[in-house]
Amino acid sequence: MILLIGFPKSGTLSFYHLFKKLGYKSIHWCKGGGLGNNNIYIGRIIQKNKQKGLPLLDNLRKPDAITQMDVCVSETKCYWPQLVDYKQLYYENKNAIFILNKRDPHKILESFKRKGLHNRLYKYNPELIDDKTDKGFINFVQKHFNDVENFFGAQIDAKFISYDIENDDIQKLTKYIDIKNIDTFPRHNVSKKK
């Protein structure tokens, strides 16, 4: 299993399409239709599992890859497992491949702002970020990157890749993933700025 533990707007959809192209059963944001067709949010499933004391990925029928597991759409559907539960995800799935999908934090903020996701994060999960300014958001993203890299750096047997979607070569993924004959990282959901 492959689990992405970075932020949305950081290549999650591109990874989803890459894994589908490689023949993996990949889910992105919602269970079932792959891209949210039936609105069974992965983040909500994980949150309920945590509340019940179950393994976080229980009831997900073990897909080959989960490329986006957060949900932030309402007061009751707002949970970020890749930010708050990445350690538990690792301890429960030590054979999984963990990818910290990275991007320049300023660009993540820009993408969040285009979709209003930053406001939903501040409103529905205010406990996650104290400083709800642009600078605070940038620091929040960078802290997550540092915390994850430090944690996995201490796990000798972890299968972990820190992957910058804008700067890293796709060959970096071959450490744990057979990317077959694909030679460039796919670009999906790219904004069409003028």
Short mmCIF file of N, CA and C in Angstrom, two decimals:
data_model
loop_
_atom_site.label_atom_id
_atom_site.label_comp_id
_atom_site.label_asym_id
_atom_site.label_seq_id
_atom_site.Cartn_x
_atom_site.Cartn_y
_atom_site.Cartn_z
N MET A 1 0.84 -1.18 0.00
CA MET A 1 0.00 0.00 0.00
C MET A 1 0.88 1.24 0.00
N ILE A 2 0.42 2.28 -0.69
CA ILE A 2 1.11 3.56 -0.75
C ILE A 2 0.21 4.61 -0.12
N LEU A 3 0.76 5.39 0.79
CA LEU A 3 -0.01 6.43 1.47
C LEU A 3 0.68 7.77 1.29
N LEU A 4 -0.04 8.75 0.77
CA LEU A 4 0.48 10.11 0.67
C LEU A 4 0.15 10.85 1.96
N ILE A 5 1.14 11.54 2.51
CA ILE A 5 0.94 12.19 3.80
C ILE A 5 1.31 13.67 3.76
N GLY A 6 1.19 14.26 2.58
CA GLY A 6 1.39 15.69 2.45
C GLY A 6 0.05 16.41 2.34
N PHE A 7 0.08 17.60 1.82
CA PHE A 7 -1.12 18.44 1.72
C PHE A 7 -1.83 18.24 0.39
N PRO A 8 -3.14 18.49 0.38
CA PRO A 8 -3.81 18.61 -0.92
C PRO A 8 -3.19 19.79 -1.67
N LYS A 9 -3.46 19.87 -2.94
CA LYS A 9 -2.88 20.90 -3.80
C LYS A 9 -1.36 20.73 -3.92
N SER A 10 -0.94 19.49 -3.75
CA SER A 10 0.49 19.17 -3.83
C SER A 10 0.70 17.89 -4.61
N GLY A 11 0.01 17.77 -5.72
CA GLY A 11 0.21 16.62 -6.59
C GLY A 11 -0.59 15.39 -6.23
N THR A 12 -1.56 15.50 -5.34
CA THR A 12 -2.32 14.31 -4.94
C THR A 12 -3.07 13.71 -6.13
N LEU A 13 -3.69 14.55 -6.94
CA LEU A 13 -4.42 14.04 -8.10
C LEU A 13 -3.45 13.49 -9.15
N SER A 14 -2.31 14.11 -9.28
CA SER A 14 -1.29 13.60 -10.21
C SER A 14 -0.80 12.22 -9.77
N PHE A 15 -0.57 12.05 -8.47
CA PHE A 15 -0.19 10.73 -7.96
C PHE A 15 -1.31 9.72 -8.19
N TYR A 16 -2.54 10.14 -7.98
CA TYR A 16 -3.68 9.24 -8.22
C TYR A 16 -3.64 8.71 -9.66
N HIS A 17 -3.48 9.61 -10.62
CA HIS A 17 -3.45 9.19 -12.02
C HIS A 17 -2.21 8.37 -12.35
N LEU A 18 -1.09 8.71 -11.74
CA LEU A 18 0.12 7.92 -11.95
C LEU A 18 -0.11 6.48 -11.48
N PHE A 19 -0.66 6.32 -10.29
CA PHE A 19 -0.86 4.97 -9.75
C PHE A 19 -1.91 4.20 -10.55
N LYS A 20 -2.95 4.90 -10.99
CA LYS A 20 -3.95 4.23 -11.85
C LYS A 20 -3.29 3.74 -13.14
N LYS A 21 -2.43 4.57 -13.70
CA LYS A 21 -1.73 4.20 -14.93
C LYS A 21 -0.82 2.99 -14.71
N LEU A 22 -0.30 2.87 -13.49
CA LEU A 22 0.55 1.73 -13.15
C LEU A 22 -0.25 0.49 -12.80
N GLY A 23 -1.58 0.62 -12.81
CA GLY A 23 -2.44 -0.53 -12.54
C GLY A 23 -2.80 -0.73 -11.08
N TYR A 24 -2.55 0.28 -10.25
CA TYR A 24 -2.89 0.17 -8.83
C TYR A 24 -4.33 0.58 -8.58
N LYS A 25 -4.95 -0.08 -7.61
CA LYS A 25 -6.27 0.35 -7.14
C LYS A 25 -6.02 1.55 -6.23
N SER A 26 -6.33 2.73 -6.75
CA SER A 26 -5.99 3.96 -6.06
C SER A 26 -7.27 4.72 -5.71
N ILE A 27 -7.31 5.26 -4.49
CA ILE A 27 -8.47 6.09 -4.12
C ILE A 27 -7.97 7.47 -3.72
N HIS A 28 -8.80 8.46 -4.01
CA HIS A 28 -8.44 9.85 -3.85
C HIS A 28 -9.60 10.61 -3.23
N TRP A 29 -9.46 10.97 -1.95
CA TRP A 29 -10.39 11.82 -1.24
C TRP A 29 -11.69 11.12 -0.85
N CYS A 30 -12.28 10.36 -1.77
CA CYS A 30 -13.53 9.65 -1.48
C CYS A 30 -13.40 8.19 -1.85
N LYS A 31 -14.08 7.37 -1.09
CA LYS A 31 -14.10 5.93 -1.34
C LYS A 31 -15.15 5.62 -2.40
N GLY A 32 -14.87 4.65 -3.22
CA GLY A 32 -15.86 4.21 -4.20
C GLY A 32 -15.49 4.64 -5.59
N GLY A 33 -15.92 5.83 -5.98
CA GLY A 33 -15.73 6.28 -7.35
C GLY A 33 -14.36 6.83 -7.64
N GLY A 34 -13.47 6.83 -6.67
CA GLY A 34 -12.11 7.28 -6.93
C GLY A 34 -11.92 8.77 -6.74
N LEU A 35 -12.76 9.58 -7.34
CA LEU A 35 -12.59 11.02 -7.26
C LEU A 35 -13.76 11.71 -6.58
N GLY A 36 -14.53 11.00 -5.81
CA GLY A 36 -15.58 11.65 -5.04
C GLY A 36 -16.97 11.49 -5.59
N ASN A 37 -17.19 10.48 -6.41
CA ASN A 37 -18.49 10.31 -7.04
C ASN A 37 -19.61 10.06 -6.05
N ASN A 38 -19.31 9.38 -4.94
CA ASN A 38 -20.41 9.05 -4.03
C ASN A 38 -20.23 9.66 -2.64
N ASN A 39 -19.25 10.54 -2.48
CA ASN A 39 -19.08 11.33 -1.26
C ASN A 39 -18.96 10.52 0.02
N ILE A 40 -18.32 9.37 -0.03
CA ILE A 40 -17.95 8.66 1.20
C ILE A 40 -16.50 9.06 1.45
N TYR A 41 -16.32 10.08 2.25
CA TYR A 41 -15.01 10.69 2.43
C TYR A 41 -14.05 9.78 3.21
N ILE A 42 -12.86 9.62 2.68
CA ILE A 42 -11.86 8.79 3.33
C ILE A 42 -11.52 9.36 4.71
N GLY A 43 -11.37 10.67 4.80
CA GLY A 43 -11.06 11.29 6.07
C GLY A 43 -12.11 11.03 7.13
N ARG A 44 -13.36 10.99 6.72
CA ARG A 44 -14.45 10.72 7.67
C ARG A 44 -14.41 9.25 8.13
N ILE A 45 -14.11 8.34 7.21
CA ILE A 45 -13.98 6.92 7.58
C ILE A 45 -12.86 6.75 8.60
N ILE A 46 -11.72 7.39 8.34
CA ILE A 46 -10.59 7.29 9.25
C ILE A 46 -10.92 7.89 10.61
N GLN A 47 -11.59 9.03 10.60
CA GLN A 47 -11.97 9.69 11.86
C GLN A 47 -12.88 8.79 12.69
N LYS A 48 -13.87 8.19 12.04
CA LYS A 48 -14.79 7.29 12.76
C LYS A 48 -14.04 6.07 13.31
N ASN A 49 -13.13 5.53 12.51
CA ASN A 49 -12.33 4.40 12.99
C ASN A 49 -11.53 4.78 14.22
N LYS A 50 -10.94 5.97 14.20
CA LYS A 50 -10.15 6.42 15.34
C LYS A 50 -11.03 6.57 16.58
N GLN A 51 -12.22 7.14 16.40
CA GLN A 51 -13.14 7.32 17.52
C GLN A 51 -13.58 5.98 18.11
N LYS A 52 -13.66 4.95 17.28
CA LYS A 52 -14.08 3.62 17.75
C LYS A 52 -12.90 2.76 18.22
N GLY A 53 -11.69 3.29 18.13
CA GLY A 53 -10.52 2.53 18.53
C GLY A 53 -10.12 1.45 17.54
N LEU A 54 -10.56 1.58 16.29
CA LEU A 54 -10.22 0.62 15.24
C LEU A 54 -8.96 1.07 14.51
N PRO A 55 -8.30 0.16 13.78
CA PRO A 55 -7.21 0.61 12.91
C PRO A 55 -7.73 1.70 11.97
N LEU A 56 -6.90 2.69 11.73
CA LEU A 56 -7.37 3.85 10.98
C LEU A 56 -7.88 3.53 9.58
N LEU A 57 -7.28 2.53 8.94
CA LEU A 57 -7.69 2.20 7.57
C LEU A 57 -8.70 1.06 7.50
N ASP A 58 -9.30 0.72 8.64
CA ASP A 58 -10.34 -0.31 8.66
C ASP A 58 -11.49 0.13 7.75
N ASN A 59 -12.15 -0.81 7.12
CA ASN A 59 -13.29 -0.56 6.22
C ASN A 59 -12.91 0.07 4.89
N LEU A 60 -11.63 0.15 4.58
CA LEU A 60 -11.23 0.71 3.29
C LEU A 60 -10.85 -0.37 2.28
N ARG A 61 -11.01 -1.63 2.63
CA ARG A 61 -10.73 -2.76 1.73
C ARG A 61 -9.34 -2.71 1.12
N LYS A 62 -8.41 -2.13 1.86
CA LYS A 62 -7.00 -2.11 1.51
C LYS A 62 -6.73 -1.80 0.03
N PRO A 63 -6.91 -0.57 -0.37
CA PRO A 63 -6.52 -0.19 -1.74
C PRO A 63 -5.00 -0.25 -1.87
N ASP A 64 -4.53 -0.18 -3.09
CA ASP A 64 -3.08 -0.15 -3.32
C ASP A 64 -2.49 1.21 -2.96
N ALA A 65 -3.30 2.28 -3.09
CA ALA A 65 -2.80 3.62 -2.81
C ALA A 65 -3.95 4.52 -2.36
N ILE A 66 -3.64 5.38 -1.39
CA ILE A 66 -4.56 6.45 -1.00
C ILE A 66 -3.79 7.75 -1.22
N THR A 67 -4.26 8.55 -2.15
CA THR A 67 -3.50 9.74 -2.53
C THR A 67 -3.96 11.01 -1.82
N GLN A 68 -5.19 11.03 -1.31
CA GLN A 68 -5.63 12.17 -0.49
C GLN A 68 -6.64 11.65 0.51
N MET A 69 -6.34 11.82 1.80
CA MET A 69 -7.22 11.25 2.82
C MET A 69 -7.90 12.29 3.69
N ASP A 70 -7.61 13.57 3.49
CA ASP A 70 -8.27 14.59 4.31
C ASP A 70 -9.66 14.90 3.78
N VAL A 71 -10.47 15.48 4.67
CA VAL A 71 -11.76 16.02 4.28
C VAL A 71 -11.94 17.32 5.04
N CYS A 72 -12.44 18.34 4.37
CA CYS A 72 -12.65 19.63 5.02
C CYS A 72 -13.78 20.35 4.29
N VAL A 73 -15.00 19.85 4.48
CA VAL A 73 -16.14 20.41 3.75
C VAL A 73 -17.24 20.96 4.65
N SER A 74 -17.23 20.61 5.95
CA SER A 74 -18.26 21.10 6.87
C SER A 74 -17.77 20.92 8.30
N GLU A 75 -18.56 21.38 9.25
CA GLU A 75 -18.17 21.25 10.66
C GLU A 75 -18.05 19.80 11.10
N THR A 76 -18.84 18.93 10.52
CA THR A 76 -18.80 17.51 10.90
C THR A 76 -17.90 16.68 9.99
N LYS A 77 -17.53 17.22 8.86
CA LYS A 77 -16.67 16.50 7.92
C LYS A 77 -15.40 17.31 7.71
N CYS A 78 -14.53 17.24 8.73
CA CYS A 78 -13.29 18.02 8.69
C CYS A 78 -12.23 17.28 9.48
N TYR A 79 -11.39 16.57 8.78
CA TYR A 79 -10.37 15.77 9.45
C TYR A 79 -9.17 15.61 8.53
N TRP A 80 -7.99 15.69 9.08
CA TRP A 80 -6.74 15.68 8.32
C TRP A 80 -5.83 14.58 8.85
N PRO A 81 -6.14 13.30 8.57
CA PRO A 81 -5.34 12.20 9.12
C PRO A 81 -3.87 12.26 8.76
N GLN A 82 -3.55 12.71 7.55
CA GLN A 82 -2.15 12.73 7.14
C GLN A 82 -1.35 13.77 7.92
N LEU A 83 -2.05 14.72 8.55
CA LEU A 83 -1.37 15.73 9.36
C LEU A 83 -1.30 15.33 10.83
N VAL A 84 -2.38 14.75 11.34
CA VAL A 84 -2.45 14.46 12.78
C VAL A 84 -2.21 12.99 13.12
N ASP A 85 -2.33 12.10 12.16
CA ASP A 85 -2.25 10.67 12.45
C ASP A 85 -1.17 9.94 11.66
N TYR A 86 -0.22 10.64 11.06
CA TYR A 86 0.75 9.94 10.22
C TYR A 86 1.58 8.93 11.01
N LYS A 87 1.82 9.21 12.29
CA LYS A 87 2.59 8.25 13.10
C LYS A 87 1.77 6.98 13.32
N GLN A 88 0.50 7.15 13.67
CA GLN A 88 -0.36 5.98 13.87
C GLN A 88 -0.53 5.21 12.57
N LEU A 89 -0.67 5.92 11.46
CA LEU A 89 -0.77 5.25 10.16
C LEU A 89 0.47 4.39 9.91
N TYR A 90 1.64 4.92 10.27
CA TYR A 90 2.86 4.15 10.09
C TYR A 90 2.87 2.92 11.01
N TYR A 91 2.59 3.12 12.29
CA TYR A 91 2.66 2.01 13.24
C TYR A 91 1.68 0.89 12.89
N GLU A 92 0.55 1.25 12.30
CA GLU A 92 -0.45 0.25 11.91
C GLU A 92 -0.18 -0.35 10.53
N ASN A 93 0.69 0.28 9.74
CA ASN A 93 0.93 -0.15 8.36
C ASN A 93 2.42 -0.06 8.04
N LYS A 94 3.22 -0.76 8.81
CA LYS A 94 4.68 -0.62 8.67
C LYS A 94 5.22 -1.10 7.34
N ASN A 95 4.46 -1.90 6.62
CA ASN A 95 4.91 -2.36 5.30
C ASN A 95 4.52 -1.41 4.18
N ALA A 96 3.74 -0.40 4.51
CA ALA A 96 3.29 0.55 3.49
C ALA A 96 4.45 1.45 3.06
N ILE A 97 4.28 2.02 1.88
CA ILE A 97 5.19 3.03 1.36
C ILE A 97 4.55 4.39 1.67
N PHE A 98 5.29 5.23 2.36
CA PHE A 98 4.79 6.56 2.72
C PHE A 98 5.49 7.60 1.87
N ILE A 99 4.69 8.44 1.22
CA ILE A 99 5.23 9.50 0.39
C ILE A 99 4.79 10.84 0.97
N LEU A 100 5.77 11.66 1.33
CA LEU A 100 5.48 13.04 1.71
C LEU A 100 5.52 13.85 0.43
N ASN A 101 4.35 14.10 -0.13
CA ASN A 101 4.25 14.89 -1.35
C ASN A 101 4.41 16.36 -0.98
N LYS A 102 5.48 16.95 -1.50
CA LYS A 102 5.84 18.32 -1.14
C LYS A 102 5.72 19.26 -2.32
N ARG A 103 5.55 20.53 -1.98
CA ARG A 103 5.50 21.61 -2.95
C ARG A 103 5.86 22.88 -2.18
N ASP A 104 6.30 23.89 -2.86
CA ASP A 104 6.60 25.17 -2.21
C ASP A 104 5.38 25.59 -1.38
N PRO A 105 5.54 25.81 -0.07
CA PRO A 105 4.40 26.17 0.78
C PRO A 105 3.65 27.42 0.31
N HIS A 106 4.35 28.36 -0.31
CA HIS A 106 3.67 29.55 -0.84
C HIS A 106 2.69 29.17 -1.95
N LYS A 107 3.09 28.20 -2.77
CA LYS A 107 2.21 27.75 -3.85
C LYS A 107 1.04 26.93 -3.31
N ILE A 108 1.28 26.17 -2.24
CA ILE A 108 0.17 25.45 -1.60
C ILE A 108 -0.84 26.46 -1.09
N LEU A 109 -0.37 27.51 -0.42
CA LEU A 109 -1.27 28.54 0.09
C LEU A 109 -2.05 29.19 -1.05
N GLU A 110 -1.36 29.51 -2.13
CA GLU A 110 -2.02 30.11 -3.29
C GLU A 110 -3.14 29.21 -3.81
N SER A 111 -2.88 27.92 -3.91
CA SER A 111 -3.89 26.97 -4.38
C SER A 111 -5.03 26.83 -3.38
N PHE A 112 -4.71 26.80 -2.08
CA PHE A 112 -5.75 26.75 -1.05
C PHE A 112 -6.66 27.97 -1.19
N LYS A 113 -6.06 29.13 -1.40
CA LYS A 113 -6.84 30.37 -1.49
C LYS A 113 -7.77 30.36 -2.70
N ARG A 114 -7.31 29.81 -3.82
CA ARG A 114 -8.16 29.77 -5.01
C ARG A 114 -9.45 29.00 -4.76
N LYS A 115 -9.38 27.98 -3.92
CA LYS A 115 -10.55 27.14 -3.64
C LYS A 115 -11.21 27.47 -2.29
N GLY A 116 -10.66 28.45 -1.57
CA GLY A 116 -11.21 28.78 -0.26
C GLY A 116 -10.93 27.73 0.80
N LEU A 117 -9.99 26.83 0.51
CA LEU A 117 -9.70 25.74 1.43
C LEU A 117 -9.03 26.24 2.71
N HIS A 118 -8.25 27.30 2.61
CA HIS A 118 -7.61 27.86 3.81
C HIS A 118 -8.65 28.34 4.81
N ASN A 119 -9.72 28.98 4.31
CA ASN A 119 -10.78 29.46 5.21
C ASN A 119 -11.54 28.30 5.85
N ARG A 120 -11.76 27.24 5.08
CA ARG A 120 -12.42 26.06 5.66
C ARG A 120 -11.53 25.42 6.72
N LEU A 121 -10.24 25.34 6.45
CA LEU A 121 -9.31 24.80 7.44
C LEU A 121 -9.37 25.63 8.72
N TYR A 122 -9.31 26.94 8.60
CA TYR A 122 -9.34 27.81 9.78
C TYR A 122 -10.68 27.71 10.52
N LYS A 123 -11.75 27.57 9.77
CA LYS A 123 -13.08 27.53 10.38
C LYS A 123 -13.40 26.18 11.01
N TYR A 124 -13.15 25.11 10.28
CA TYR A 124 -13.58 23.78 10.73
C TYR A 124 -12.53 23.06 11.57
N ASN A 125 -11.26 23.41 11.41
CA ASN A 125 -10.19 22.80 12.20
C ASN A 125 -9.28 23.87 12.79
N PRO A 126 -9.85 24.78 13.57
CA PRO A 126 -9.02 25.89 14.09
C PRO A 126 -7.90 25.42 15.01
N GLU A 127 -8.05 24.22 15.58
CA GLU A 127 -7.04 23.70 16.50
C GLU A 127 -5.72 23.34 15.80
N LEU A 128 -5.76 23.17 14.49
CA LEU A 128 -4.57 22.73 13.77
C LEU A 128 -3.55 23.85 13.55
N ILE A 129 -4.02 25.08 13.50
CA ILE A 129 -3.11 26.17 13.14
C ILE A 129 -3.45 27.40 13.99
N ASP A 130 -2.49 27.81 14.79
CA ASP A 130 -2.71 28.95 15.69
C ASP A 130 -2.71 30.28 14.95
N ASP A 131 -1.71 30.48 14.10
CA ASP A 131 -1.54 31.75 13.39
C ASP A 131 -2.23 31.66 12.03
N LYS A 132 -3.43 32.21 11.96
CA LYS A 132 -4.24 32.08 10.74
C LYS A 132 -3.97 33.25 9.78
N THR A 133 -2.69 33.46 9.54
CA THR A 133 -2.25 34.45 8.56
C THR A 133 -1.49 33.70 7.47
N ASP A 134 -1.15 34.39 6.40
CA ASP A 134 -0.36 33.75 5.35
C ASP A 134 0.95 33.20 5.90
N LYS A 135 1.63 34.00 6.71
CA LYS A 135 2.90 33.55 7.30
C LYS A 135 2.67 32.34 8.20
N GLY A 136 1.59 32.36 8.97
CA GLY A 136 1.27 31.24 9.84
C GLY A 136 1.01 29.97 9.05
N PHE A 137 0.32 30.10 7.93
CA PHE A 137 0.04 28.95 7.07
C PHE A 137 1.33 28.37 6.51
N ILE A 138 2.20 29.25 6.01
CA ILE A 138 3.48 28.80 5.45
C ILE A 138 4.28 28.04 6.51
N ASN A 139 4.32 28.58 7.72
CA ASN A 139 5.05 27.93 8.81
C ASN A 139 4.42 26.58 9.18
N PHE A 140 3.10 26.53 9.14
CA PHE A 140 2.34 25.29 9.42
C PHE A 140 2.73 24.20 8.42
N VAL A 141 2.77 24.54 7.15
CA VAL A 141 3.14 23.57 6.11
C VAL A 141 4.59 23.12 6.30
N GLN A 142 5.49 24.08 6.49
CA GLN A 142 6.91 23.74 6.63
C GLN A 142 7.15 22.88 7.87
N LYS A 143 6.43 23.17 8.96
CA LYS A 143 6.56 22.37 10.18
C LYS A 143 6.13 20.93 9.92
N HIS A 144 5.03 20.75 9.17
CA HIS A 144 4.59 19.39 8.85
C HIS A 144 5.68 18.66 8.06
N PHE A 145 6.24 19.33 7.05
CA PHE A 145 7.31 18.71 6.27
C PHE A 145 8.45 18.27 7.19
N ASN A 146 8.90 19.18 8.05
CA ASN A 146 10.03 18.88 8.93
C ASN A 146 9.70 17.76 9.91
N ASP A 147 8.50 17.82 10.51
CA ASP A 147 8.11 16.81 11.49
C ASP A 147 8.05 15.42 10.86
N VAL A 148 7.46 15.33 9.67
CA VAL A 148 7.34 14.03 8.99
C VAL A 148 8.72 13.50 8.61
N GLU A 149 9.55 14.36 8.03
CA GLU A 149 10.89 13.90 7.63
C GLU A 149 11.71 13.46 8.85
N ASN A 150 11.59 14.18 9.95
CA ASN A 150 12.31 13.80 11.17
C ASN A 150 11.80 12.47 11.72
N PHE A 151 10.48 12.31 11.74
CA PHE A 151 9.89 11.08 12.26
C PHE A 151 10.34 9.88 11.43
N PHE A 152 10.17 9.96 10.12
CA PHE A 152 10.51 8.82 9.28
C PHE A 152 12.02 8.60 9.19
N GLY A 153 12.78 9.67 9.38
CA GLY A 153 14.23 9.52 9.41
C GLY A 153 14.69 8.66 10.58
N ALA A 154 13.86 8.61 11.62
CA ALA A 154 14.20 7.80 12.80
C ALA A 154 13.65 6.37 12.73
N GLN A 155 12.86 6.07 11.70
CA GLN A 155 12.29 4.73 11.54
C GLN A 155 13.15 3.97 10.54
N ILE A 156 14.05 3.17 11.05
CA ILE A 156 15.07 2.52 10.22
C ILE A 156 14.47 1.68 9.09
N ASP A 157 13.38 0.99 9.36
CA ASP A 157 12.80 0.08 8.37
C ASP A 157 11.68 0.71 7.53
N ALA A 158 11.41 1.98 7.75
CA ALA A 158 10.30 2.63 7.03
C ALA A 158 10.61 2.75 5.55
N LYS A 159 9.59 2.55 4.74
CA LYS A 159 9.68 2.80 3.30
C LYS A 159 9.11 4.21 3.10
N PHE A 160 10.00 5.18 3.02
CA PHE A 160 9.58 6.58 3.01
C PHE A 160 10.29 7.33 1.89
N ILE A 161 9.53 8.16 1.19
CA ILE A 161 10.08 9.03 0.15
C ILE A 161 9.54 10.43 0.37
N SER A 162 10.42 11.39 0.48
CA SER A 162 10.04 12.80 0.48
C SER A 162 10.15 13.27 -0.96
N TYR A 163 9.01 13.65 -1.56
CA TYR A 163 9.00 13.90 -3.00
C TYR A 163 8.44 15.29 -3.30
N ASP A 164 9.31 16.16 -3.80
CA ASP A 164 8.91 17.51 -4.20
C ASP A 164 8.38 17.42 -5.64
N ILE A 165 7.09 17.67 -5.80
CA ILE A 165 6.46 17.46 -7.11
C ILE A 165 6.97 18.40 -8.19
N GLU A 166 7.59 19.50 -7.79
CA GLU A 166 8.07 20.47 -8.77
C GLU A 166 9.55 20.31 -9.10
N ASN A 167 10.29 19.66 -8.21
CA ASN A 167 11.75 19.62 -8.38
C ASN A 167 12.36 18.23 -8.46
N ASP A 168 11.69 17.23 -7.93
CA ASP A 168 12.27 15.89 -7.92
C ASP A 168 11.98 15.15 -9.22
N ASP A 169 12.95 14.34 -9.62
CA ASP A 169 12.80 13.49 -10.79
C ASP A 169 11.94 12.28 -10.43
N ILE A 170 11.10 11.86 -11.35
CA ILE A 170 10.21 10.72 -11.10
C ILE A 170 11.01 9.46 -10.73
N GLN A 171 12.26 9.40 -11.14
CA GLN A 171 13.09 8.24 -10.81
C GLN A 171 13.28 8.07 -9.31
N LYS A 172 13.09 9.14 -8.55
CA LYS A 172 13.21 9.05 -7.10
C LYS A 172 12.20 8.05 -6.52
N LEU A 173 11.06 7.90 -7.20
CA LEU A 173 10.02 6.97 -6.73
C LEU A 173 10.43 5.52 -6.89
N THR A 174 11.42 5.25 -7.76
CA THR A 174 11.79 3.86 -8.04
C THR A 174 12.46 3.19 -6.85
N LYS A 175 12.74 3.93 -5.82
CA LYS A 175 13.30 3.33 -4.61
C LYS A 175 12.37 2.24 -4.08
N TYR A 176 11.06 2.46 -4.20
CA TYR A 176 10.08 1.49 -3.71
C TYR A 176 8.97 1.16 -4.72
N ILE A 177 8.89 1.88 -5.83
CA ILE A 177 7.77 1.73 -6.75
C ILE A 177 8.31 1.46 -8.16
N ASP A 178 7.75 0.45 -8.81
CA ASP A 178 8.09 0.18 -10.21
C ASP A 178 7.26 1.12 -11.08
N ILE A 179 7.89 2.14 -11.62
CA ILE A 179 7.15 3.11 -12.44
C ILE A 179 7.13 2.73 -13.92
N LYS A 180 7.58 1.53 -14.19
CA LYS A 180 7.56 0.96 -15.55
C LYS A 180 8.27 1.90 -16.52
N ASN A 181 7.61 2.27 -17.61
CA ASN A 181 8.28 3.10 -18.62
C ASN A 181 7.87 4.57 -18.52
N ILE A 182 7.31 5.00 -17.42
CA ILE A 182 6.89 6.39 -17.26
C ILE A 182 8.12 7.22 -16.90
N ASP A 183 8.38 8.25 -17.67
CA ASP A 183 9.61 9.02 -17.45
C ASP A 183 9.39 10.43 -16.94
N THR A 184 8.14 10.87 -16.84
CA THR A 184 7.87 12.19 -16.27
C THR A 184 6.68 12.10 -15.32
N PHE A 185 6.75 12.90 -14.28
CA PHE A 185 5.67 12.94 -13.32
C PHE A 185 4.47 13.61 -13.97
N PRO A 186 3.26 13.01 -13.89
CA PRO A 186 2.09 13.60 -14.54
C PRO A 186 1.68 14.92 -13.87
N ARG A 187 1.03 15.76 -14.61
CA ARG A 187 0.55 17.04 -14.09
C ARG A 187 -0.96 17.12 -14.30
N HIS A 188 -1.69 16.95 -13.22
CA HIS A 188 -3.15 17.05 -13.28
C HIS A 188 -3.59 18.19 -12.38
N ASN A 189 -4.71 18.77 -12.69
CA ASN A 189 -5.30 19.81 -11.87
C ASN A 189 -4.40 21.04 -11.80
N VAL A 190 -3.65 21.29 -12.87
CA VAL A 190 -2.77 22.46 -12.91
C VAL A 190 -3.62 23.68 -13.18
N SER A 191 -3.39 24.75 -12.39
CA SER A 191 -4.19 25.95 -12.58
C SER A 191 -3.85 26.59 -13.92
N LYS A 192 -4.84 27.27 -14.47
CA LYS A 192 -4.66 27.92 -15.77
C LYS A 192 -4.63 29.43 -15.56
N LYS A 193 -3.55 29.86 -14.86
CA LYS A 193 -3.41 31.30 -14.59
C LYS A 193 -2.99 32.00 -15.86
N LYS A 194 -3.45 33.23 -16.00
CA LYS A 194 -3.06 34.04 -17.16
C LYS A 194 -1.78 34.79 -16.86
#
